[in-house]
GROMACS .gro file of C-alpha atoms in nm:
model
  494
    1MET     CA    1   7.693   9.433  10.163
    2GLU     CA    2   7.325   9.433  10.051
    3LEU     CA    3   7.442   9.418   9.677
    4LEU     CA    4   7.649   9.110   9.757
    5TYR     CA    5   7.361   8.929   9.941
    6GLN     CA    6   7.140   8.992   9.618
    7SER     CA    7   7.409   8.849   9.375
    8ALA     CA    8   7.483   8.561   9.594
    9SER     CA    9   7.104   8.494   9.624
   10SER     CA   10   7.022   8.528   9.265
   11ARG     CA   11   7.352   8.376   9.106
   12PRO     CA   12   7.511   8.177   9.379
   13ASP     CA   13   7.703   7.944   9.158
   14ASP     CA   14   7.807   8.201   8.869
   15VAL     CA   15   8.157   8.320   8.876
   16ALA     CA   16   8.190   8.664   9.063
   17LEU     CA   17   8.573   8.714   9.027
   18VAL     CA   18   8.849   8.600   8.790
   19TYR     CA   19   9.198   8.661   8.934
   20ARG     CA   20   9.505   8.473   8.806
   21ASP     CA   21   9.399   8.103   8.810
   22GLU     CA   22   9.140   8.158   9.089
   23ARG     CA   23   8.761   8.169   9.012
   24VAL     CA   24   8.535   8.273   9.298
   25THR     CA   25   8.166   8.239   9.277
   26HIS     CA   26   7.914   8.485   9.419
   27ALA     CA   27   7.836   8.244   9.720
   28GLU     CA   28   8.197   8.198   9.800
   29LEU     CA   29   8.272   8.573   9.781
   30LEU     CA   30   7.982   8.619  10.017
   31ASP     CA   31   8.124   8.344  10.250
   32ARG     CA   32   8.477   8.517  10.252
   33ALA     CA   33   8.317   8.852  10.323
   34GLU     CA   34   8.114   8.716  10.616
   35ARG     CA   35   8.407   8.541  10.757
   36LEU     CA   36   8.620   8.844  10.720
   37ALA     CA   37   8.352   9.049  10.884
   38ALA     CA   38   8.330   8.815  11.172
   39GLY     CA   39   8.704   8.815  11.223
   40LEU     CA   40   8.725   9.201  11.239
   41ALA     CA   41   8.436   9.216  11.478
   42ALA     CA   42   8.639   8.963  11.709
   43GLU     CA   43   8.914   9.216  11.696
   44GLY     CA   44   8.691   9.503  11.797
   45ILE     CA   45   8.598   9.644  11.485
   46GLY     CA   46   8.245   9.784  11.459
   47PRO     CA   47   8.016  10.030  11.326
   48GLY     CA   48   8.175  10.362  11.243
   49ASP     CA   49   8.515  10.236  11.271
   50ALA     CA   50   8.725  10.338  10.975
   51VAL     CA   51   8.942  10.038  10.818
   52ALA     CA   52   9.200  10.114  10.551
   53LEU     CA   53   9.261   9.885  10.245
   54LEU     CA   54   9.602   9.919  10.125
   55LEU     CA   55   9.573   9.632   9.868
   56PRO     CA   56   9.624   9.592   9.482
   57ASN     CA   57   9.350   9.481   9.286
   58ASP     CA   58   9.256   9.129   9.418
   59PRO     CA   59   8.990   8.926   9.572
   60THR     CA   60   9.107   9.035   9.920
   61PHE     CA   61   9.018   9.396   9.841
   62VAL     CA   62   8.668   9.299   9.726
   63ALA     CA   63   8.576   9.079  10.010
   64GLY     CA   64   8.733   9.334  10.249
   65TYR     CA   65   8.522   9.607  10.117
   66TYR     CA   66   8.203   9.440  10.159
   67ALA     CA   67   8.311   9.280  10.513
   68ILE     CA   68   8.399   9.635  10.639
   69SER     CA   69   8.091   9.785  10.499
   70GLY     CA   70   7.863   9.489  10.631
   71LEU     CA   71   7.972   9.564  10.977
   72GLY     CA   72   7.888   9.922  10.951
   73GLY     CA   73   8.268  10.031  10.933
   74VAL     CA   74   8.384  10.283  10.679
   75VAL     CA   75   8.609  10.166  10.410
   76VAL     CA   76   8.943  10.380  10.330
   77PRO     CA   77   9.080  10.278  10.005
   78VAL     CA   78   9.438  10.368   9.962
   79ASN     CA   79   9.699  10.362   9.690
   80PRO     CA   80   9.946  10.098   9.769
   81ALA     CA   81  10.207  10.335   9.588
   82PHE     CA   82  10.197  10.570   9.872
   83LYS     CA   83  10.499  10.659  10.067
   84GLN     CA   84  10.510  10.667  10.455
   85ASP     CA   85  10.410  11.036  10.494
   86GLU     CA   86  10.134  11.002  10.234
   87LEU     CA   87   9.982  10.705  10.411
   88GLU     CA   88  10.003  10.866  10.760
   89PHE     CA   89   9.817  11.154  10.628
   90TYR     CA   90   9.527  10.936  10.503
   91PHE     CA   91   9.539  10.731  10.827
   92ARG     CA   92   9.526  11.015  11.051
   93GLU     CA   93   9.273  11.218  10.845
   94CYS     CA   94   9.016  10.923  10.864
   95ASP     CA   95   9.132  10.797  11.210
   96VAL     CA   96   9.152  10.435  11.108
   97ARG     CA   97   9.115  10.175  11.360
   98ALA     CA   98   9.282   9.901  11.140
   99VAL     CA   99   9.460   9.855  10.808
  100ILE     CA  100   9.440   9.541  10.583
  101SER     CA  101   9.751   9.552  10.384
  102ASP     CA  102   9.964   9.331  10.168
  103ASP     CA  103  10.292   9.231  10.246
  104ARG     CA  104  10.481   9.514  10.080
  105GLY     CA  105  10.285   9.774  10.295
  106ALA     CA  106  10.250   9.604  10.621
  107GLY     CA  107  10.574   9.688  10.773
  108VAL     CA  108  10.549  10.060  10.671
  109CYS     CA  109  10.191  10.077  10.835
  110GLU     CA  110  10.325   9.932  11.151
  111ARG     CA  111  10.596  10.186  11.181
  112ILE     CA  112  10.325  10.456  11.123
  113VAL     CA  113  10.083  10.344  11.387
  114ALA     CA  114  10.345  10.239  11.647
  115GLY     CA  115  10.372  10.594  11.772
  116TRP     CA  116   9.991  10.654  11.818
  117ASP     CA  117   9.828  10.674  12.148
  118GLU     CA  118   9.597  10.404  12.048
  119PRO     CA  119   9.778  10.205  11.760
  120ALA     CA  120   9.562  10.088  11.479
  121GLN     CA  121   9.572   9.727  11.395
  122VAL     CA  122   9.766   9.612  11.094
  123ILE     CA  123   9.639   9.291  10.932
  124ALA     CA  124   9.858   9.147  10.657
  125THR     CA  125   9.779   8.935  10.374
  126SER     CA  126  10.033   8.681  10.501
  127ALA     CA  127  10.274   8.630  10.789
  128ALA     CA  128  10.589   8.651  10.539
  129HIS     CA  129  10.733   8.928  10.730
  130GLY     CA  130  10.639   8.804  11.072
  131GLN     CA  131  10.309   8.999  11.110
  132ALA     CA  132  10.115   8.876  11.412
  133LEU     CA  133   9.767   8.906  11.244
  134THR     CA  134   9.673   8.792  10.905
  135VAL     CA  135   9.359   8.789  10.684
  136ASP     CA  136   9.374   8.398  10.674
  137MET     CA  137   9.370   8.415  11.068
  138LEU     CA  138   9.054   8.639  11.074
  139MET     CA  139   8.885   8.416  10.808
  140GLN     CA  140   8.889   8.126  11.031
  141ALA     CA  141   8.588   8.269  11.210
  142GLU     CA  142   8.245   8.147  11.143
  143PRO     CA  143   8.037   8.334  10.892
  144ALA     CA  144   7.726   8.523  11.024
  145LYS     CA  145   7.467   8.704  10.845
  146LEU     CA  146   7.516   9.071  10.853
  147ASP     CA  147   7.255   9.332  10.931
  148LYS     CA  148   7.126   9.578  10.656
  149ARG     CA  149   7.303   9.921  10.718
  150SER     CA  150   7.101  10.246  10.727
  151ALA     CA  151   7.103  10.459  10.402
  152GLU     CA  152   7.263  10.753  10.613
  153GLU     CA  153   7.576  10.555  10.753
  154PRO     CA  154   7.903  10.643  10.585
  155VAL     CA  155   8.045  10.336  10.406
  156VAL     CA  156   8.337  10.488  10.213
  157TYR     CA  157   8.585  10.761  10.250
  158MET     CA  158   8.746  10.868   9.912
  159PHE     CA  159   8.980  11.158   9.862
  160SER     CA  160   8.937  11.424   9.575
  161SER     CA  161   9.152  11.655   9.382
  162GLY     CA  162   9.487  11.524   9.456
  163SER     CA  163   9.588  11.669   9.113
  164THR     CA  164   9.552  12.043   9.201
  165GLY     CA  165   9.589  12.074   9.588
  166ARG     CA  166   9.558  11.903   9.901
  167PRO     CA  167   9.324  11.592   9.895
  168LYS     CA  168   8.975  11.654  10.038
  169ARG     CA  169   8.798  11.371  10.222
  170VAL     CA  170   8.479  11.287  10.066
  171ALA     CA  171   8.230  11.071  10.284
  172ARG     CA  172   7.988  10.868  10.079
  173THR     CA  173   7.691  10.670  10.252
  174HIS     CA  174   7.547  10.343  10.197
  175GLY     CA  175   7.234  10.515  10.030
  176GLN     CA  176   7.474  10.725   9.795
  177VAL     CA  177   7.657  10.404   9.690
  178ARG     CA  178   7.340  10.207   9.634
  179GLY     CA  179   7.215  10.495   9.413
  180GLU     CA  180   7.514  10.492   9.199
  181SER     CA  181   7.502  10.106   9.163
  182GLU     CA  182   7.161  10.150   8.997
  183TYR     CA  183   7.334  10.342   8.724
  184TYR     CA  184   7.499  10.023   8.588
  185ALA     CA  185   7.196   9.823   8.566
  186TRP     CA  186   7.034  10.105   8.379
  187MET     CA  187   7.316  10.095   8.151
  188GLY     CA  188   7.231   9.745   8.053
  189ILE     CA  189   7.480   9.554   8.230
  190ALA     CA  190   7.367   9.200   8.294
  191PRO     CA  191   7.476   8.870   8.473
  192GLU     CA  192   7.614   8.732   8.147
  193ASP     CA  193   7.860   9.021   8.119
  194LYS     CA  194   8.228   9.019   8.206
  195ILE     CA  195   8.383   9.354   8.315
  196PHE     CA  196   8.765   9.375   8.277
  197CYS     CA  197   8.931   9.572   8.565
  198THR     CA  198   9.269   9.731   8.501
  199ILE     CA  199   9.159  10.048   8.698
  200PRO     CA  200   9.275  10.061   9.062
  201LEU     CA  201   8.979   9.974   9.295
  202PHE     CA  202   9.102  10.238   9.533
  203HIS     CA  203   8.982  10.494   9.293
  204THR     CA  204   8.623  10.597   9.245
  205TYR     CA  205   8.612  10.506   8.881
  206GLY     CA  206   8.733  10.169   8.942
  207MET     CA  207   8.525  10.089   9.251
  208GLY     CA  208   8.221  10.200   9.062
  209CYS     CA  209   8.251  10.099   8.717
  210CYS     CA  210   8.413   9.791   8.782
  211MET     CA  211   8.353   9.631   9.151
  212LEU     CA  212   8.008   9.804   9.216
  213ALA     CA  213   7.888   9.739   8.860
  214ALA     CA  214   7.951   9.364   8.873
  215THR     CA  215   7.823   9.298   9.219
  216ARG     CA  216   7.489   9.490   9.131
  217THR     CA  217   7.436   9.311   8.821
  218ALA     CA  218   7.576   8.973   8.935
  219ALA     CA  219   7.815   8.977   8.639
  220THR     CA  220   8.181   8.867   8.645
  221LEU     CA  221   8.485   9.079   8.713
  222VAL     CA  222   8.798   8.993   8.552
  223MET     CA  223   9.096   9.148   8.728
  224LEU     CA  224   9.436   9.195   8.579
  225GLU     CA  225   9.704   9.118   8.818
  226ASP     CA  226   9.959   9.391   8.885
  227PRO     CA  227   9.822   9.634   8.613
  228ASN     CA  228  10.102   9.881   8.680
  229PRO     CA  229  10.304   9.982   8.480
  230PHE     CA  230  10.055   9.905   8.207
  231LEU     CA  231  10.307   9.914   7.920
  232LEU     CA  232  10.451   9.594   8.064
  233ARG     CA  233  10.104   9.430   8.119
  234ARG     CA  234   9.925   9.527   7.790
  235GLN     CA  235   9.999   9.189   7.628
  236ARG     CA  236   9.872   9.009   7.931
  237ALA     CA  237   9.567   9.240   7.930
  238LEU     CA  238   9.501   9.161   7.542
  239GLU     CA  239   9.527   8.789   7.623
  240LEU     CA  240   9.264   8.815   7.915
  241LEU     CA  241   9.035   9.012   7.716
  242GLU     CA  242   9.021   8.745   7.436
  243ALA     CA  243   9.055   8.433   7.662
  244GLU     CA  244   8.784   8.557   7.900
  245GLY     CA  245   8.540   8.687   7.635
  246VAL     CA  246   8.522   9.027   7.813
  247THR     CA  247   8.210   9.232   7.712
  248ILE     CA  248   8.285   9.550   7.902
  249TYR     CA  249   8.596   9.723   7.950
  250PRO     CA  250   8.617  10.062   8.139
  251GLY     CA  251   8.958  10.206   8.111
  252VAL     CA  252   9.170  10.522   8.072
  253PRO     CA  253   9.326  10.663   7.759
  254PHE     CA  254   9.667  10.553   7.795
  255ASN     CA  255   9.531  10.204   7.827
  256PHE     CA  256   9.366  10.195   7.482
  257ARG     CA  257   9.676  10.383   7.330
  258LEU     CA  258   9.941  10.127   7.458
  259MET     CA  259   9.720   9.833   7.364
  260ALA     CA  260   9.660  10.000   7.007
  261GLU     CA  261  10.050  10.008   6.985
  262ALA     CA  262  10.112   9.658   7.114
  263PRO     CA  263  10.311   9.433   6.866
  264ALA     CA  264  10.050   9.168   6.872
  265SER     CA  265   9.688   9.176   6.821
  266ALA     CA  266   9.392   9.007   6.980
  267ASP     CA  267   9.031   8.925   6.909
  268LEU     CA  268   8.820   9.165   7.092
  269SER     CA  269   8.485   9.091   6.913
  270SER     CA  270   8.321   9.004   7.249
  271VAL     CA  271   8.368   9.344   7.368
  272ARG     CA  272   8.048   9.529   7.330
  273LEU     CA  273   8.110   9.844   7.552
  274ALA     CA  274   8.456  10.010   7.602
  275PHE     CA  275   8.468  10.316   7.817
  276SER     CA  276   8.726  10.587   7.870
  277ALA     CA  277   8.733  10.844   8.164
  278GLY     CA  278   8.978  11.018   8.399
  279THR     CA  279   9.096  11.244   8.122
  280ALA     CA  280   8.982  11.342   7.782
  281LEU     CA  281   9.045  11.053   7.499
  282PRO     CA  282   9.248  11.200   7.222
  283ARG     CA  283   9.106  11.130   6.889
  284PRO     CA  284   9.422  10.974   6.769
  285PHE     CA  285   9.375  10.703   7.054
  286PHE     CA  286   9.025  10.647   6.961
  287ASP     CA  287   9.105  10.600   6.584
  288ALA     CA  288   9.414  10.363   6.671
  289PHE     CA  289   9.203  10.130   6.894
  290LEU     CA  290   8.908  10.115   6.653
  291ASP     CA  291   9.121  10.062   6.348
  292LYS     CA  292   9.313   9.765   6.523
  293PHE     CA  293   9.036   9.615   6.706
  294GLY     CA  294   8.709   9.723   6.563
  295VAL     CA  295   8.589   9.848   6.910
  296PRO     CA  296   8.498  10.204   6.947
  297VAL     CA  297   8.582  10.371   7.292
  298ARG     CA  298   8.302  10.569   7.461
  299GLN     CA  299   8.360  10.841   7.703
  300LEU     CA  300   8.203  10.873   8.025
  301TYR     CA  301   8.220  11.129   8.302
  302GLY     CA  302   8.215  11.116   8.664
  303CYS     CA  303   8.369  11.245   8.981
  304THR     CA  304   8.487  11.132   9.340
  305GLU     CA  305   8.215  11.322   9.477
  306ALA     CA  306   7.944  11.146   9.294
  307GLY     CA  307   8.063  10.850   9.096
  308THR     CA  308   7.957  10.796   8.735
  309LEU     CA  309   7.715  11.070   8.591
  310THR     CA  310   7.699  11.038   8.224
  311ALA     CA  311   7.804  10.780   7.957
  312ASN     CA  312   7.812  10.781   7.585
  313LEU     CA  313   7.571  10.500   7.483
  314ASP     CA  314   7.479  10.647   7.139
  315GLU     CA  315   7.412  10.406   6.851
  316ASP     CA  316   7.684  10.585   6.664
  317PRO     CA  317   7.981  10.641   6.894
  318VAL     CA  318   8.210  10.738   6.613
  319ALA     CA  319   7.993  11.032   6.529
  320THR     CA  320   7.976  11.158   6.896
  321PHE     CA  321   8.320  11.051   6.991
  322ALA     CA  322   8.393  11.389   7.174
  323SER     CA  323   8.082  11.359   7.394
  324VAL     CA  324   8.064  11.191   7.728
  325GLY     CA  325   7.702  11.115   7.658
  326GLN     CA  326   7.369  11.196   7.841
  327PRO     CA  327   7.330  11.174   8.213
  328VAL     CA  328   7.263  10.840   8.351
  329GLU     CA  329   6.914  10.752   8.497
  330GLY     CA  330   6.847  10.972   8.802
  331VAL     CA  331   7.127  11.220   8.734
  332GLU     CA  332   7.042  11.599   8.641
  333VAL     CA  333   7.320  11.792   8.470
  334LEU     CA  334   7.303  12.184   8.422
  335ILE     CA  335   7.541  12.425   8.264
  336GLU     CA  336   7.570  12.749   8.448
  337ASP     CA  337   7.745  13.098   8.391
  338GLU     CA  338   7.967  13.290   8.624
  339ASP     CA  339   7.668  13.408   8.799
  340GLY     CA  340   7.484  13.066   8.860
  341ARG     CA  341   7.243  13.115   8.582
  342ILE     CA  342   7.148  12.832   8.338
  343VAL     CA  343   7.272  12.877   7.983
  344PRO     CA  344   7.117  12.774   7.683
  345PRO     CA  345   7.237  12.445   7.477
  346LEU     CA  346   7.582  12.472   7.298
  347THR     CA  347   7.684  12.725   7.543
  348VAL     CA  348   8.001  12.662   7.747
  349GLY     CA  349   7.970  12.708   8.135
  350GLU     CA  350   8.050  12.534   8.458
  351ILE     CA  351   7.893  12.176   8.496
  352ALA     CA  352   7.664  12.155   8.786
  353VAL     CA  353   7.528  11.778   8.885
  354LYS     CA  354   7.264  11.651   9.111
  355SER     CA  355   7.275  11.274   9.153
  356PRO     CA  356   7.151  11.003   9.403
  357GLY     CA  357   7.511  10.926   9.435
  358LEU     CA  358   7.637  11.260   9.537
  359THR     CA  359   7.809  11.321   9.861
  360SER     CA  360   7.681  11.588  10.110
  361GLY     CA  361   8.005  11.756  10.108
  362TYR     CA  362   8.372  11.750  10.206
  363SER     CA  363   8.462  11.650  10.559
  364ASP     CA  364   8.566  11.952  10.787
  365MET     CA  365   8.559  12.213  10.500
  366GLU     CA  366   8.264  12.436  10.538
  367GLU     CA  367   8.375  12.723  10.353
  368LEU     CA  368   8.452  12.499  10.049
  369ASN     CA  369   8.125  12.310  10.082
  370ARG     CA  370   7.943  12.655  10.060
  371GLN     CA  371   8.137  12.730   9.733
  372ALA     CA  372   8.092  12.375   9.580
  373PHE     CA  373   7.753  12.266   9.694
  374ARG     CA  374   7.437  12.478   9.616
  375ASP     CA  375   7.058  12.364   9.627
  376GLY     CA  376   7.152  11.983   9.586
  377PHE     CA  377   7.383  12.061   9.304
  378PHE     CA  378   7.776  12.009   9.304
  379LEU     CA  379   7.951  12.263   9.111
  380SER     CA  380   8.222  12.047   8.956
  381GLY     CA  381   8.474  12.309   8.827
  382ASP     CA  382   8.474  12.152   8.501
  383LEU     CA  383   8.373  12.353   8.192
  384GLY     CA  384   8.135  12.190   7.929
  385GLN     CA  385   7.820  12.209   7.705
  386LEU     CA  386   7.496  12.051   7.641
  387ASP     CA  387   7.379  11.996   7.285
  388GLU     CA  388   7.002  11.993   7.210
  389GLU     CA  389   6.974  11.619   7.273
  390GLY     CA  390   7.136  11.656   7.625
  391ARG     CA  391   7.474  11.505   7.542
  392LEU     CA  392   7.768  11.654   7.758
  393THR     CA  393   8.092  11.775   7.603
  394ILE     CA  394   8.375  11.868   7.850
  395THR     CA  395   8.556  12.156   7.724
  396GLY     CA  396   8.810  12.237   8.015
  397ARG     CA  397   8.856  12.299   8.374
  398LYS     CA  398   8.721  12.634   8.515
  399LYS     CA  399   8.987  12.622   8.791
  400LEU     CA  400   9.272  12.589   8.554
  401LEU     CA  401   9.212  12.902   8.345
  402ILE     CA  402   9.515  13.127   8.317
  403GLU     CA  403   9.480  13.496   8.368
  404VAL     CA  404   9.694  13.684   8.118
  405GLY     CA  405   9.647  14.056   8.067
  406GLY     CA  406   9.296  14.068   8.164
  407TYR     CA  407   9.203  13.762   7.951
  408LYS     CA  408   9.108  13.421   8.089
  409VAL     CA  409   9.298  13.152   7.885
  410ASP     CA  410   9.181  12.791   7.853
  411PRO     CA  411   9.515  12.573   7.883
  412ILE     CA  412   9.320  12.289   7.702
  413GLU     CA  413   9.275  12.509   7.399
  414VAL     CA  414   9.654  12.590   7.392
  415GLU     CA  415   9.755  12.226   7.467
  416ASP     CA  416   9.557  12.122   7.162
  417VAL     CA  417   9.779  12.355   6.942
  418VAL     CA  418  10.108  12.245   7.109
  419VAL     CA  419  10.028  11.875   7.069
  420ALA     CA  420   9.960  11.936   6.706
  421HIS     CA  421  10.330  12.014   6.629
  422PRO     CA  422  10.473  11.692   6.470
  423LYS     CA  423  10.775  11.683   6.709
  424VAL     CA  424  10.552  11.695   7.022
  425ALA     CA  425  10.439  11.362   7.188
  426GLU     CA  426  10.263  11.493   7.494
  427ALA     CA  427  10.208  11.840   7.645
  428VAL     CA  428  10.049  12.023   7.936
  429VAL     CA  429   9.997  12.379   7.964
  430VAL     CA  430   9.992  12.568   8.307
  431GLY     CA  431   9.989  12.904   8.453
  432VAL     CA  432  10.289  13.040   8.644
  433GLU     CA  433  10.258  13.328   8.881
  434THR     CA  434  10.444  13.645   8.819
  435LYS     CA  435  10.517  13.942   9.025
  436VAL     CA  436  10.222  14.112   8.917
  437GLN     CA  437   9.924  14.021   9.123
  438GLY     CA  438   9.661  13.840   8.918
  439GLU     CA  439   9.884  13.792   8.626
  440GLU     CA  440  10.048  13.463   8.512
  441LEU     CA  441  10.295  13.335   8.248
  442ILE     CA  442  10.169  13.051   8.011
  443LYS     CA  443  10.423  12.769   8.038
  444ALA     CA  444  10.414  12.475   7.809
  445VAL     CA  445  10.555  12.150   7.964
  446VAL     CA  446  10.647  11.927   7.673
  447VAL     CA  447  10.754  11.578   7.604
  448PRO     CA  448  10.918  11.575   7.258
  449ASN     CA  449  10.943  11.281   7.013
  450ASP     CA  450  11.227  11.442   6.815
  451GLU     CA  451  11.467  11.707   6.836
  452LEU     CA  452  11.266  12.049   6.898
  453ASP     CA  453  11.374  12.374   7.033
  454GLU     CA  454  11.178  12.646   7.211
  455ARG     CA  455  11.168  12.896   6.943
  456ASP     CA  456  11.046  12.633   6.692
  457LEU     CA  457  10.745  12.574   6.914
  458ILE     CA  458  10.658  12.928   7.002
  459GLY     CA  459  10.664  13.034   6.631
  460PHE     CA  460  10.435  12.733   6.560
  461CYS     CA  461  10.195  12.849   6.837
  462GLN     CA  462  10.223  13.224   6.715
  463GLN     CA  463  10.088  13.103   6.377
  464ARG     CA  464   9.779  12.945   6.542
  465LEU     CA  465   9.689  13.143   6.864
  466ALA     CA  466   9.630  13.502   6.954
  467ASN     CA  467   9.922  13.646   7.092
  468PHE     CA  468   9.786  13.631   7.451
  469LYS     CA  469   9.753  13.281   7.434
  470VAL     CA  470  10.113  13.190   7.310
  471PRO     CA  471  10.322  13.019   7.572
  472GLN     CA  472  10.611  13.253   7.697
  473VAL     CA  473  10.808  12.948   7.839
  474VAL     CA  474  10.866  12.604   7.732
  475GLU     CA  475  10.990  12.336   7.960
  476PHE     CA  476  11.119  11.993   7.807
  477ARG     CA  477  11.067  11.681   8.006
  478GLU     CA  478  11.089  11.310   7.958
  479GLU     CA  479  10.748  11.254   8.105
  480ILE     CA  480  10.448  11.429   8.241
  481PRO     CA  481  10.367  11.329   8.605
  482LYS     CA  482  10.044  11.141   8.635
  483SER     CA  483   9.825  10.961   8.872
  484PRO     CA  484   9.756  10.587   8.851
  485LEU     CA  485   9.459  10.671   8.627
  486GLY     CA  486   9.661  10.893   8.402
  487LYS     CA  487   9.527  11.225   8.539
  488ILE     CA  488   9.794  11.495   8.490
  489LEU     CA  489   9.933  11.606   8.845
  490ARG     CA  490   9.945  11.975   8.754
  491LYS     CA  491  10.066  12.077   9.085
  492TYR     CA  492  10.410  11.939   9.004
  493LEU     CA  493  10.454  12.132   8.689
  494ILE     CA  494  10.379  12.483   8.837
   0.00000   0.00000   0.00000
């Protein structure tokens, strides 16, 4: 909330949010947040209470985040696409006292909390389905200035690692989130900038690089309504990028691929920084977007536990395409070997990070915390290397290494070979357990773009990989399961 008070004070009449035909100034956004906070307080919500936001990217999400945080509550951003069992897991894990939901989710939320000993309140965005309590009702309250919160108080519960296992709750404090917000000012984002948001705000990437970045710098956040599925919204996205004169666009690889493949073009000359994160940006996507729009897409790196960590701000982003850049101000990145020793430049090892935005650990997971957090550093589980100038390149994922005949096989290396086959559109390589303890089979899950058989693909790999790296099993699918950010959900492939 402190960030919103700053932007509303310095730029009260400048536009903070663009959503459909609505333009909300920083002062108006503050008024909405204060009114909603007063309404929540009248319903008994106070410091330490968890409140879930089951909302799409819209002004209510932004106002809700600052209202809850301003009260000293804890924001629980939740994916609106979740089914009932998934929602109940999140709600119970966080012990939510209230849920602010759009009309589509309000009924499901009411069914979930109805059987609780102390049911959480469900607040709908409208009374379309007969909900007793709505956001509009709460915002009838008189706005009141909210107290500054302590740096040690939790402000948001995020969840990490839904791609490889059970989600882990990550509590981040006011101080940690404020620490992350400073990165965006350091990156040169200014009040004159317009940040385009197609990334879900319930995700760390969208919350940080879009919402927090815009509020901290008093920039304008331009939100694409209903961005999923992006294939059906890409033309609208291009129209907004051009019409609004967007200057900064944080996206994910499939955003840039789909826009590059769109039948129509657009003038994106206003875009001075385009970032990709969430998963590695393939070179063909980079080249296609650059060729069509003249905008190089820079990679950045971050994680749920700490937010943004590095960004490629090089003068020649084409030459350093594969790098996720140098650490942002205040962040320290080390590369360690398996014994925890720092390795020299250009040596691959596990990425360890220290950051003002870093969480102190996972909630109620002491053993995992001992493994993942050490001496103020977070052991990311990602593999990478630093060059002599301190640029980081991600090379793989430590936890995904496949054990084959005493060798450790990096699935990313095998994937690069598989997708080089002209009849492969997309591929993921995973390890499958065998009856021999510690041994795995290498399986390639493939989306073909033409008629392709298993023998052809295995033969192609045998010509390019050592025998122990060649997939023993090939599974053909129509699509690869992914999260809303395009992150591959490997747990559904094993």
